[in-house]
Short mmCIF file of C-alpha atoms (C1' of nucleotides) in Angstrom, two decimals:
data_model
loop_
_atom_site.label_atom_id
_atom_site.label_comp_id
_atom_site.label_asym_id
_atom_site.label_seq_id
_atom_site.Cartn_x
_atom_site.Cartn_y
_atom_site.Cartn_z
CA UNK E 1 65.93 -91.93 -66.01
CA UNK E 2 65.44 -95.37 -67.48
CA UNK E 3 62.99 -97.44 -65.50
CA UNK E 4 63.51 -96.44 -61.89
CA UNK E 5 62.26 -99.84 -60.83
CA UNK E 6 65.57 -101.44 -61.75
CA UNK E 7 67.53 -99.10 -59.48
CA UNK E 8 65.01 -99.63 -56.70
CA UNK E 9 65.50 -103.38 -56.98
CA UNK E 10 69.30 -103.11 -56.85
CA UNK E 11 69.09 -100.73 -53.90
CA UNK E 12 66.74 -103.02 -51.99
CA UNK E 13 68.90 -106.08 -52.72
CA UNK E 14 72.04 -104.25 -51.57
CA UNK E 15 70.34 -103.30 -48.31
CA UNK E 16 69.23 -106.87 -47.70
CA UNK E 17 72.76 -108.00 -48.51
CA UNK E 18 74.23 -105.72 -45.86
CA UNK E 19 71.67 -106.80 -43.29
CA UNK E 20 71.64 -110.57 -43.67
CA UNK E 21 74.35 -111.58 -46.09
CA UNK E 22 73.78 -113.22 -49.42
CA UNK E 23 71.37 -115.67 -47.83
CA UNK E 24 69.23 -112.77 -46.71
CA UNK E 25 68.65 -111.61 -50.27
CA UNK E 26 65.29 -112.97 -51.36
CA UNK E 27 63.56 -112.01 -54.57
CA UNK E 28 60.29 -111.95 -52.71
CA UNK E 29 61.64 -109.57 -50.08
CA UNK E 30 63.40 -107.50 -52.72
CA UNK E 31 60.13 -107.08 -54.58
CA UNK E 32 58.28 -106.24 -51.39
CA UNK E 33 60.81 -103.52 -50.48
CA UNK E 34 60.61 -102.09 -53.99
CA UNK E 35 56.81 -102.12 -53.97
CA UNK E 36 56.38 -104.65 -56.75
CA UNK E 37 55.39 -108.29 -56.94
CA UNK E 38 57.73 -111.11 -56.00
CA UNK E 39 58.66 -111.92 -59.58
CA UNK E 40 58.80 -108.45 -61.07
CA UNK E 41 62.64 -108.65 -60.85
CA UNK E 42 62.51 -111.13 -63.74
CA UNK E 43 61.46 -108.27 -66.02
CA UNK E 44 64.79 -106.55 -65.29
CA UNK E 45 67.19 -109.40 -64.51
CA UNK E 46 67.48 -112.85 -66.00
CA UNK E 47 67.95 -114.46 -62.60
CA UNK E 48 68.79 -113.80 -58.98
CA UNK E 49 72.48 -114.19 -59.84
CA UNK E 50 72.13 -111.44 -62.44
CA UNK E 51 70.66 -109.14 -59.79
CA UNK E 52 73.57 -109.92 -57.47
CA UNK E 53 75.99 -109.28 -60.35
CA UNK E 54 74.38 -105.87 -60.83
CA UNK E 55 75.16 -105.06 -57.19
CA UNK E 56 78.75 -106.18 -57.67
CA UNK E 57 79.09 -104.10 -60.84
CA UNK E 58 77.75 -101.01 -59.08
CA UNK E 59 80.13 -101.48 -56.14
CA UNK E 60 83.15 -102.15 -58.34
CA UNK E 61 82.46 -99.01 -60.35
CA UNK E 62 82.18 -97.03 -57.11
CA UNK E 63 85.46 -98.47 -55.82
CA UNK E 64 87.16 -97.60 -59.08
CA UNK E 65 85.86 -94.03 -58.84
CA UNK E 66 86.92 -93.83 -55.19
CA UNK E 67 90.46 -94.84 -56.12
CA UNK E 68 90.56 -92.21 -58.83
CA UNK E 69 89.13 -89.56 -56.50
CA UNK E 70 91.46 -90.31 -53.59
CA UNK E 71 94.62 -89.97 -55.64
CA UNK E 72 95.12 -86.56 -57.20
CA UNK E 73 98.21 -86.17 -59.37
CA UNK E 74 99.76 -84.07 -56.58
CA UNK E 75 99.67 -86.80 -53.91
CA UNK E 76 102.96 -88.62 -53.34
CA UNK E 77 102.64 -92.14 -54.78
CA UNK E 78 103.66 -93.83 -51.53
CA UNK E 79 100.87 -92.06 -49.65
CA UNK E 80 98.40 -92.72 -52.45
CA UNK E 81 99.21 -96.42 -52.35
CA UNK E 82 98.68 -96.57 -48.60
CA UNK E 83 95.38 -94.72 -48.82
CA UNK E 84 94.05 -96.93 -51.60
CA UNK E 85 95.02 -100.19 -49.89
CA UNK E 86 93.60 -99.05 -46.56
CA UNK E 87 90.38 -98.02 -48.27
CA UNK E 88 90.22 -101.48 -49.84
CA UNK E 89 90.51 -103.11 -46.41
CA UNK E 90 88.12 -100.67 -44.72
CA UNK E 91 85.46 -101.32 -47.31
CA UNK E 92 85.81 -105.07 -46.77
CA UNK E 93 85.35 -104.67 -43.02
CA UNK E 94 82.35 -102.34 -43.30
CA UNK E 95 80.49 -104.24 -46.02
CA UNK E 96 81.75 -107.83 -45.85
CA UNK E 97 78.91 -109.35 -47.85
CA UNK E 98 79.22 -106.85 -50.69
CA UNK E 99 83.02 -107.24 -50.61
CA UNK E 100 82.76 -111.02 -50.95
CA UNK E 101 80.25 -110.60 -53.74
CA UNK E 102 82.27 -108.04 -55.70
CA UNK E 103 85.61 -109.86 -55.36
CA UNK E 104 84.38 -113.44 -55.22
CA UNK E 105 83.65 -115.74 -58.11
CA UNK E 106 81.04 -114.19 -60.36
CA UNK E 107 78.34 -116.66 -61.23
CA UNK E 108 77.06 -114.40 -63.99
CA UNK E 109 79.94 -112.63 -65.71
CA UNK E 110 79.14 -109.36 -67.42
CA UNK E 111 81.25 -106.90 -69.43
CA UNK E 112 80.42 -104.26 -66.82
CA UNK E 113 82.00 -106.34 -64.06
CA UNK E 114 85.13 -107.14 -66.04
CA UNK E 115 85.65 -103.58 -67.18
CA UNK E 116 85.22 -101.96 -63.76
CA UNK E 117 87.55 -104.49 -62.10
CA UNK E 118 90.13 -104.08 -64.85
CA UNK E 119 90.06 -100.30 -64.63
CA UNK E 120 90.46 -100.37 -60.84
CA UNK E 121 93.43 -102.69 -61.17
CA UNK E 122 94.94 -100.44 -63.85
CA UNK E 123 94.67 -97.44 -61.52
CA UNK E 124 96.41 -99.36 -58.76
CA UNK E 125 99.15 -100.47 -61.16
CA UNK E 126 99.75 -96.85 -62.13
CA UNK E 127 100.19 -95.86 -58.49
CA UNK E 128 102.57 -98.77 -57.95
CA UNK E 129 104.64 -97.74 -60.98
CA UNK E 130 104.85 -94.17 -59.67
CA UNK E 131 105.94 -95.44 -56.25
CA UNK E 132 108.60 -97.55 -57.93
CA UNK E 133 109.98 -94.50 -59.73
CA UNK E 134 110.03 -92.66 -56.42
CA UNK E 135 112.14 -95.46 -54.94
CA UNK E 136 109.48 -96.49 -52.39
CA UNK E 137 108.95 -99.90 -54.00
CA UNK E 138 111.37 -102.41 -55.54
CA UNK E 139 111.85 -102.34 -59.30
CA UNK E 140 110.27 -104.94 -61.55
CA UNK E 141 107.03 -105.55 -63.42
CA UNK E 142 104.51 -103.09 -61.90
CA UNK E 143 101.61 -105.36 -62.87
CA UNK E 144 103.08 -108.18 -60.84
CA UNK E 145 103.94 -105.96 -57.89
CA UNK E 146 100.45 -104.44 -57.94
CA UNK E 147 99.02 -107.96 -57.80
CA UNK E 148 101.20 -108.65 -54.75
CA UNK E 149 100.17 -105.60 -52.73
CA UNK E 150 96.54 -106.14 -53.70
CA UNK E 151 96.73 -109.78 -52.63
CA UNK E 152 98.00 -108.81 -49.19
CA UNK E 153 95.30 -106.16 -48.70
CA UNK E 154 92.69 -108.63 -49.92
CA UNK E 155 93.89 -111.47 -47.71
CA UNK E 156 94.22 -109.32 -44.59
CA UNK E 157 90.75 -107.86 -45.15
CA UNK E 158 89.14 -111.22 -45.86
CA UNK E 159 90.73 -112.91 -42.84
CA UNK E 160 89.88 -109.99 -40.56
CA UNK E 161 86.31 -109.97 -41.86
CA UNK E 162 86.00 -113.63 -40.94
CA UNK E 163 87.67 -113.13 -37.56
CA UNK E 164 90.65 -115.30 -38.46
CA UNK E 165 93.34 -112.64 -38.51
CA UNK E 166 94.14 -112.35 -34.82
CA UNK E 167 93.10 -115.43 -32.84
CA UNK E 168 94.94 -114.09 -29.80
CA UNK E 169 93.74 -111.42 -27.44
CA UNK E 170 94.41 -107.69 -27.49
CA UNK E 171 97.23 -105.83 -29.11
CA UNK E 172 96.75 -107.72 -32.34
CA UNK E 173 97.53 -106.40 -35.80
CA UNK E 174 94.64 -105.30 -38.02
CA UNK E 175 94.60 -105.18 -41.82
CA UNK E 176 95.85 -101.61 -41.81
CA UNK E 177 98.83 -102.59 -39.67
CA UNK E 178 99.75 -105.43 -42.00
CA UNK E 179 99.49 -103.09 -44.99
CA UNK E 180 101.84 -100.65 -43.28
CA UNK E 181 104.25 -103.46 -42.41
CA UNK E 182 104.31 -104.64 -46.01
CA UNK E 183 104.93 -101.16 -47.39
CA UNK E 184 107.78 -100.74 -44.95
CA UNK E 185 109.36 -104.06 -45.92
CA UNK E 186 108.99 -103.26 -49.62
CA UNK E 187 110.65 -99.90 -49.06
CA UNK E 188 113.53 -101.61 -47.27
CA UNK E 189 113.78 -104.18 -50.06
CA UNK E 190 113.88 -101.35 -52.60
CA UNK E 191 116.72 -99.75 -50.67
CA UNK E 192 118.56 -103.06 -50.40
CA UNK E 193 118.17 -104.81 -53.73
CA UNK E 194 116.76 -102.16 -56.03
CA UNK E 195 118.83 -100.75 -58.87
CA UNK E 196 117.45 -97.25 -58.28
CA UNK E 197 119.50 -96.54 -55.17
CA UNK E 198 122.54 -98.65 -55.83
CA UNK E 199 123.11 -99.27 -52.12
CA UNK E 200 123.99 -102.80 -51.09
CA UNK E 201 123.92 -104.02 -54.64
CA UNK E 202 126.25 -106.90 -53.95
CA UNK E 203 124.13 -108.33 -51.18
CA UNK E 204 120.77 -107.73 -52.80
CA UNK E 205 121.93 -109.27 -56.04
CA UNK E 206 123.19 -112.32 -54.23
CA UNK E 207 119.87 -112.85 -52.48
CA UNK E 208 118.03 -112.64 -55.80
CA UNK E 209 120.34 -115.20 -57.35
CA UNK E 210 119.89 -117.63 -54.47
CA UNK E 211 116.12 -117.58 -54.47
CA UNK E 212 115.83 -117.74 -58.24
CA UNK E 213 118.25 -120.71 -58.14
CA UNK Q 1 83.99 -146.83 -34.27
CA UNK Q 2 81.37 -144.40 -33.11
CA UNK Q 3 78.36 -144.29 -35.38
CA UNK Q 4 79.74 -144.66 -38.88
CA UNK Q 5 76.73 -142.80 -40.20
CA UNK Q 6 78.13 -139.49 -39.02
CA UNK Q 7 81.34 -139.95 -40.99
CA UNK Q 8 79.36 -141.06 -44.04
CA UNK Q 9 77.30 -137.88 -43.85
CA UNK Q 10 80.38 -135.66 -43.60
CA UNK Q 11 82.04 -137.52 -46.47
CA UNK Q 12 78.96 -137.21 -48.68
CA UNK Q 13 78.58 -133.50 -47.86
CA UNK Q 14 82.27 -132.85 -48.62
CA UNK Q 15 81.89 -134.55 -52.00
CA UNK Q 16 78.81 -132.51 -52.85
CA UNK Q 17 80.69 -129.41 -51.73
CA UNK Q 18 83.53 -130.14 -54.16
CA UNK Q 19 81.15 -130.85 -57.00
CA UNK Q 20 78.67 -128.00 -56.77
CA UNK Q 21 79.86 -125.57 -54.13
CA UNK Q 22 78.05 -124.78 -50.91
CA UNK Q 23 74.79 -124.39 -52.82
CA UNK Q 24 75.14 -127.95 -54.05
CA UNK Q 25 75.08 -129.34 -50.51
CA UNK Q 26 71.55 -130.46 -49.80
CA UNK Q 27 70.54 -132.41 -46.74
CA UNK Q 28 68.26 -134.50 -48.92
CA UNK Q 29 71.08 -135.38 -51.32
CA UNK Q 30 73.48 -135.94 -48.43
CA UNK Q 31 71.06 -138.40 -46.88
CA UNK Q 32 70.52 -140.14 -50.20
CA UNK Q 33 74.27 -140.57 -50.78
CA UNK Q 34 74.70 -141.91 -47.24
CA UNK Q 35 71.78 -144.32 -47.65
CA UNK Q 36 69.55 -142.74 -45.01
CA UNK Q 37 66.45 -140.59 -45.04
CA UNK Q 38 66.51 -136.90 -45.83
CA UNK Q 39 66.37 -135.81 -42.21
CA UNK Q 40 68.56 -138.44 -40.59
CA UNK Q 41 71.37 -135.81 -40.45
CA UNK Q 42 69.40 -134.08 -37.69
CA UNK Q 43 70.21 -137.03 -35.42
CA UNK Q 44 73.93 -136.20 -35.76
CA UNK Q 45 74.00 -132.43 -36.40
CA UNK Q 46 71.87 -129.65 -35.02
CA UNK Q 47 71.53 -128.00 -38.44
CA UNK Q 48 72.94 -127.85 -41.92
CA UNK Q 49 75.41 -125.21 -40.72
CA UNK Q 50 76.67 -127.64 -38.06
CA UNK Q 51 77.27 -130.24 -40.77
CA UNK Q 52 79.22 -127.70 -42.82
CA UNK Q 53 81.19 -126.76 -39.69
CA UNK Q 54 82.10 -130.42 -39.26
CA UNK Q 55 83.56 -130.43 -42.77
CA UNK Q 56 85.55 -127.28 -41.97
CA UNK Q 57 86.83 -128.78 -38.71
CA UNK Q 58 87.94 -131.95 -40.50
CA UNK Q 59 89.74 -129.96 -43.21
CA UNK Q 60 91.41 -127.59 -40.75
CA UNK Q 61 92.70 -130.53 -38.71
CA UNK Q 62 94.07 -132.12 -41.89
CA UNK Q 63 95.78 -128.89 -42.91
CA UNK Q 64 97.32 -128.57 -39.47
CA UNK Q 65 98.63 -132.13 -39.70
CA UNK Q 66 99.91 -131.49 -43.23
CA UNK Q 67 101.89 -128.49 -42.00
CA UNK Q 68 103.38 -130.54 -39.20
CA UNK Q 69 104.21 -133.41 -41.57
CA UNK Q 70 105.78 -131.25 -44.27
CA UNK Q 71 108.22 -129.56 -41.92
CA UNK Q 72 110.63 -131.92 -40.21
CA UNK Q 73 113.02 -130.31 -37.74
CA UNK Q 74 115.80 -130.86 -40.30
CA UNK Q 75 114.25 -128.72 -43.06
CA UNK Q 76 115.67 -125.21 -43.38
CA UNK Q 77 113.04 -122.77 -42.09
CA UNK Q 78 113.03 -120.70 -45.28
CA UNK Q 79 112.24 -123.76 -47.37
CA UNK Q 80 109.65 -124.94 -44.83
CA UNK Q 81 107.93 -121.56 -44.99
CA UNK Q 82 107.78 -121.66 -48.77
CA UNK Q 83 106.41 -125.21 -48.81
CA UNK Q 84 103.73 -124.44 -46.24
CA UNK Q 85 102.53 -121.26 -47.96
CA UNK Q 86 102.51 -122.91 -51.37
CA UNK Q 87 100.53 -125.82 -49.94
CA UNK Q 88 98.05 -123.32 -48.52
CA UNK Q 89 97.56 -121.76 -51.96
CA UNK Q 90 97.46 -125.10 -53.78
CA UNK Q 91 94.77 -126.39 -51.47
CA UNK Q 92 92.69 -123.27 -52.11
CA UNK Q 93 92.96 -123.74 -55.87
CA UNK Q 94 92.12 -127.45 -55.80
CA UNK Q 95 89.24 -127.28 -53.34
CA UNK Q 96 87.92 -123.70 -53.51
CA UNK Q 97 84.58 -124.41 -51.84
CA UNK Q 98 86.17 -126.23 -48.91
CA UNK Q 99 88.80 -123.51 -48.64
CA UNK Q 100 86.17 -120.78 -48.45
CA UNK Q 101 84.24 -122.80 -45.90
CA UNK Q 102 87.23 -123.53 -43.67
CA UNK Q 103 88.65 -120.00 -43.75
CA UNK Q 104 85.43 -118.04 -44.13
CA UNK Q 105 83.13 -116.83 -41.41
CA UNK Q 106 81.91 -119.77 -39.36
CA UNK Q 107 78.18 -119.61 -38.86
CA UNK Q 108 78.37 -122.26 -36.14
CA UNK Q 109 81.53 -121.85 -34.08
CA UNK Q 110 82.86 -124.93 -32.34
CA UNK Q 111 85.84 -125.55 -30.05
CA UNK Q 112 87.17 -128.03 -32.63
CA UNK Q 113 87.30 -125.33 -35.30
CA UNK Q 114 88.97 -122.78 -33.06
CA UNK Q 115 91.56 -125.22 -31.75
CA UNK Q 116 92.59 -126.60 -35.15
CA UNK Q 117 92.91 -123.14 -36.65
CA UNK Q 118 94.87 -121.89 -33.66
CA UNK Q 119 97.28 -124.84 -33.77
CA UNK Q 120 97.88 -124.41 -37.49
CA UNK Q 121 98.64 -120.73 -36.98
CA UNK Q 122 100.98 -121.59 -34.08
CA UNK Q 123 102.92 -124.00 -36.32
CA UNK Q 124 103.27 -121.30 -38.97
CA UNK Q 125 104.43 -118.79 -36.36
CA UNK Q 126 107.10 -121.22 -35.22
CA UNK Q 127 108.42 -121.59 -38.75
CA UNK Q 128 108.43 -117.81 -39.16
CA UNK Q 129 110.38 -117.39 -35.93
CA UNK Q 130 112.95 -119.95 -37.08
CA UNK Q 131 113.29 -118.18 -40.43
CA UNK Q 132 113.81 -114.92 -38.56
CA UNK Q 133 116.64 -116.43 -36.56
CA UNK Q 134 118.17 -117.71 -39.78
CA UNK Q 135 118.14 -114.17 -41.15
CA UNK Q 136 115.71 -114.97 -43.96
CA UNK Q 137 112.96 -112.74 -42.53
CA UNK Q 138 113.06 -109.34 -40.86
CA UNK Q 139 113.12 -109.20 -37.08
CA UNK Q 140 110.04 -108.28 -35.07
CA UNK Q 141 107.00 -109.95 -33.53
CA UNK Q 142 106.78 -113.39 -35.21
CA UNK Q 143 103.01 -113.53 -34.59
CA UNK Q 144 102.54 -110.35 -36.56
CA UNK Q 145 104.90 -111.40 -39.35
CA UNK Q 146 103.20 -114.80 -39.58
CA UNK Q 147 99.88 -113.00 -39.98
CA UNK Q 148 101.41 -110.97 -42.81
CA UNK Q 149 102.74 -113.90 -44.82
CA UNK Q 150 99.54 -115.83 -44.23
CA UNK Q 151 97.47 -112.87 -45.40
CA UNK Q 152 99.38 -112.70 -48.67
CA UNK Q 153 99.06 -116.43 -49.32
CA UNK Q 154 95.36 -116.24 -48.46
CA UNK Q 155 94.68 -113.21 -50.62
CA UNK Q 156 96.61 -114.55 -53.61
CA UNK Q 157 94.84 -117.91 -53.34
CA UNK Q 158 91.41 -116.37 -52.92
CA UNK Q 159 91.82 -113.96 -55.82
CA UNK Q 160 93.25 -116.67 -58.07
CA UNK Q 161 90.42 -119.01 -57.10
CA UNK Q 162 87.93 -116.36 -58.17
CA UNK Q 163 89.84 -115.57 -61.36
CA UNK Q 164 90.65 -112.02 -60.27
CA UNK Q 165 94.40 -112.34 -59.86
CA UNK Q 166 95.55 -111.92 -63.45
CA UNK Q 167 92.98 -110.15 -65.61
CA UNK Q 168 95.51 -109.86 -68.42
CA UNK Q 169 96.55 -112.58 -70.82
CA UNK Q 170 99.41 -115.05 -70.59
CA UNK Q 171 102.62 -114.80 -68.65
CA UNK Q 172 100.74 -113.76 -65.53
CA UNK Q 173 101.83 -114.40 -61.97
CA UNK Q 174 100.13 -117.15 -59.98
CA UNK Q 175 99.79 -117.40 -56.19
CA UNK Q 176 103.05 -119.36 -55.97
CA UNK Q 177 104.89 -116.63 -57.85
CA UNK Q 178 103.56 -113.93 -55.53
CA UNK Q 179 104.57 -116.00 -52.51
CA UNK Q 180 108.10 -116.33 -53.90
CA UNK Q 181 108.22 -112.60 -54.63
CA UNK Q 182 107.17 -111.77 -51.08
CA UNK Q 183 109.73 -114.11 -49.52
CA UNK Q 184 112.40 -112.53 -51.68
CA UNK Q 185 111.41 -109.01 -50.66
CA UNK Q 186 111.30 -109.99 -46.99
CA UNK Q 187 114.77 -111.50 -47.29
CA UNK Q 188 116.03 -108.28 -48.83
CA UNK Q 189 114.32 -106.25 -46.12
CA UNK Q 190 115.96 -108.46 -43.49
CA UNK Q 191 119.34 -107.81 -45.07
CA UNK Q 192 118.65 -104.08 -45.30
CA UNK Q 193 116.95 -103.08 -42.09
CA UNK Q 194 117.34 -106.10 -39.84
CA UNK Q 195 119.58 -105.96 -36.78
CA UNK Q 196 120.76 -109.54 -37.33
CA UNK Q 197 123.07 -108.79 -40.24
CA UNK Q 198 124.11 -105.26 -39.44
CA UNK Q 199 124.43 -104.35 -43.12
CA UNK Q 200 123.01 -101.01 -44.21
CA UNK Q 201 121.92 -100.20 -40.70
CA UNK Q 202 121.99 -96.48 -41.28
CA UNK Q 203 119.69 -96.58 -44.29
CA UNK Q 204 117.28 -99.19 -42.96
CA UNK Q 205 116.95 -97.34 -39.68
CA UNK Q 206 116.15 -94.14 -41.50
CA UNK Q 207 113.42 -95.77 -43.57
CA UNK Q 208 111.84 -97.17 -40.41
CA UNK Q 209 111.89 -93.77 -38.76
CA UNK Q 210 110.31 -92.11 -41.77
CA UNK Q 211 107.41 -94.50 -42.11
CA UNK Q 212 106.71 -94.64 -38.40
CA UNK Q 213 106.83 -90.83 -38.36
"C1'" DA H 1 69.95 -144.13 -29.47
"C1'" DC H 2 68.86 -143.86 -34.15
"C1'" DC H 3 65.76 -143.65 -37.98
"C1'" DT H 4 61.43 -142.81 -40.92
"C1'" DG H 5 57.46 -140.45 -43.37
"C1'" DA H 6 54.41 -136.73 -43.52
"C1'" DA H 7 53.90 -132.03 -43.04
"C1'" DC H 8 54.96 -126.84 -42.89
"C1'" DA H 9 56.87 -122.62 -44.40
"C1'" DC H 10 59.86 -120.78 -47.69
"C1'" DC H 11 62.28 -119.92 -52.03
"C1'" DG H 12 63.68 -119.55 -57.32
"C1'" DT H 13 61.57 -119.93 -61.48
"C1'" DT H 14 57.91 -120.41 -65.05
"C1'" DC H 15 53.64 -119.38 -67.28
"C1'" DA H 16 49.32 -117.57 -68.73
"C1'" DA H 17 47.27 -113.42 -68.54
"C1'" DG H 18 46.48 -108.53 -67.97
"C1'" DT H 19 47.58 -103.04 -69.24
"C1'" DA W 1 57.25 -102.82 -72.27
"C1'" DC W 2 56.18 -103.92 -67.68
"C1'" DC W 3 53.60 -106.18 -64.12
"C1'" DT W 4 50.56 -109.71 -61.59
"C1'" DG W 5 48.81 -114.14 -59.48
"C1'" DA W 6 48.83 -118.95 -59.53
"C1'" DA W 7 51.50 -122.85 -59.91
"C1'" DC W 8 55.69 -126.16 -59.74
"C1'" DA W 9 59.69 -128.21 -57.91
"C1'" DC W 10 62.80 -127.83 -54.26
"C1'" DC W 11 64.74 -127.09 -49.69
"C1'" DG W 12 65.54 -126.68 -44.28
"C1'" DT W 13 63.28 -127.89 -40.35
"C1'" DT W 14 59.85 -129.98 -37.16
"C1'" DC W 15 57.02 -133.58 -35.35
"C1'" DA W 16 54.75 -137.82 -34.26
"C1'" DA W 17 55.88 -142.32 -34.52
"C1'" DG W 18 58.51 -146.52 -34.98
"C1'" DT W 19 62.74 -150.10 -33.38
#
DNA sequence: ACCTGAACACCGTTCAAGT
DNA sequence: ACCTGAACACCGTTCAAGT
């Protein structure tokens, strides 16, 4: 429903984005693929940036739904966290241009974009909090810890997408490997310094004091 | 020495990059700022992408030198690691366009770019290895662990630069905070599962076994 | 060896119309 | 309400000359 032309334009732009990056997205080519004139997009979007923002909003909403779909209430939180972070990295590697558009600086901010991104982050934070309660992650503000694990997945995916993750030859670590490493280290940190287990409290507490000065 | 025009062109392009992003870099404006015609750049660079690559190569070499300068042999490796990672994030926040250009996908690869990036990564790996020996980081392949800490600094800086790190209000965590958190967790993991200290060997070993299946 | 001016193809955007 | 065709300003790149 609604005018199908708008969806056709977004679909055509997304395809051009995958093929030739953001520089390959041309309003003239978008119109040609959608079967309209080269400036028909201006009847549906205020500018080219607004069309790109529509792609980002669609992708962010899909990612949010994918997170929700991949994590049923029955899945252990540690496994759910790994699946979500790996999906984040996989999506970045498969659709680098759309990834950079969705998670880059939005030239044209829209409530749709903000809401979808916020909801996805809230879902991740919930998984992190559940993993904390299960003892798989260190205690502390789940919002802050969710930002940390997301930052690592984002950085590993972005560097790998640009070919800057493993300058050396074979046997290198991919984004998924780094995510696994981090989850292992966080689990060890939870066992060492966390209040949930109580093991090694004296040493973990000392390390916290030192770093916090 | 050499033709000063080339350096003037790179300098002008870098300034335009800081002011208006990569879209603000125009060969016509670059030529105008350097006092030459709009296509004089083609006598020094094969294309606009080659000019942008020259900016990236200059910045990567400067970052490599900054890493080397900030870490004298006398500095404790843990402090050196924190300084280097924080500098990485600070640079991304102050010069987002140049950061994305230097660490993004290079359209025109050059030996200069590859060498500078490789040397900077080698310096970071050396610091990581020293921190491992000091017991501040978990044991294991230093190349892989250096990739992990770099990925977190990169992701935190990139997300913060785009405004996607802390969607909520005040009291949020910046890239520097996430870097500190990670270094703390890694220190705790080193104390828990590392072979260097010997503390909590039984528990750390079990966690490793579980995750590795 | 380095630079210029004109020219070409292309693009984002606007505008006056059309239905 | 949605679309078209012409037009404008701009840009990357090329080319024939100039010194």
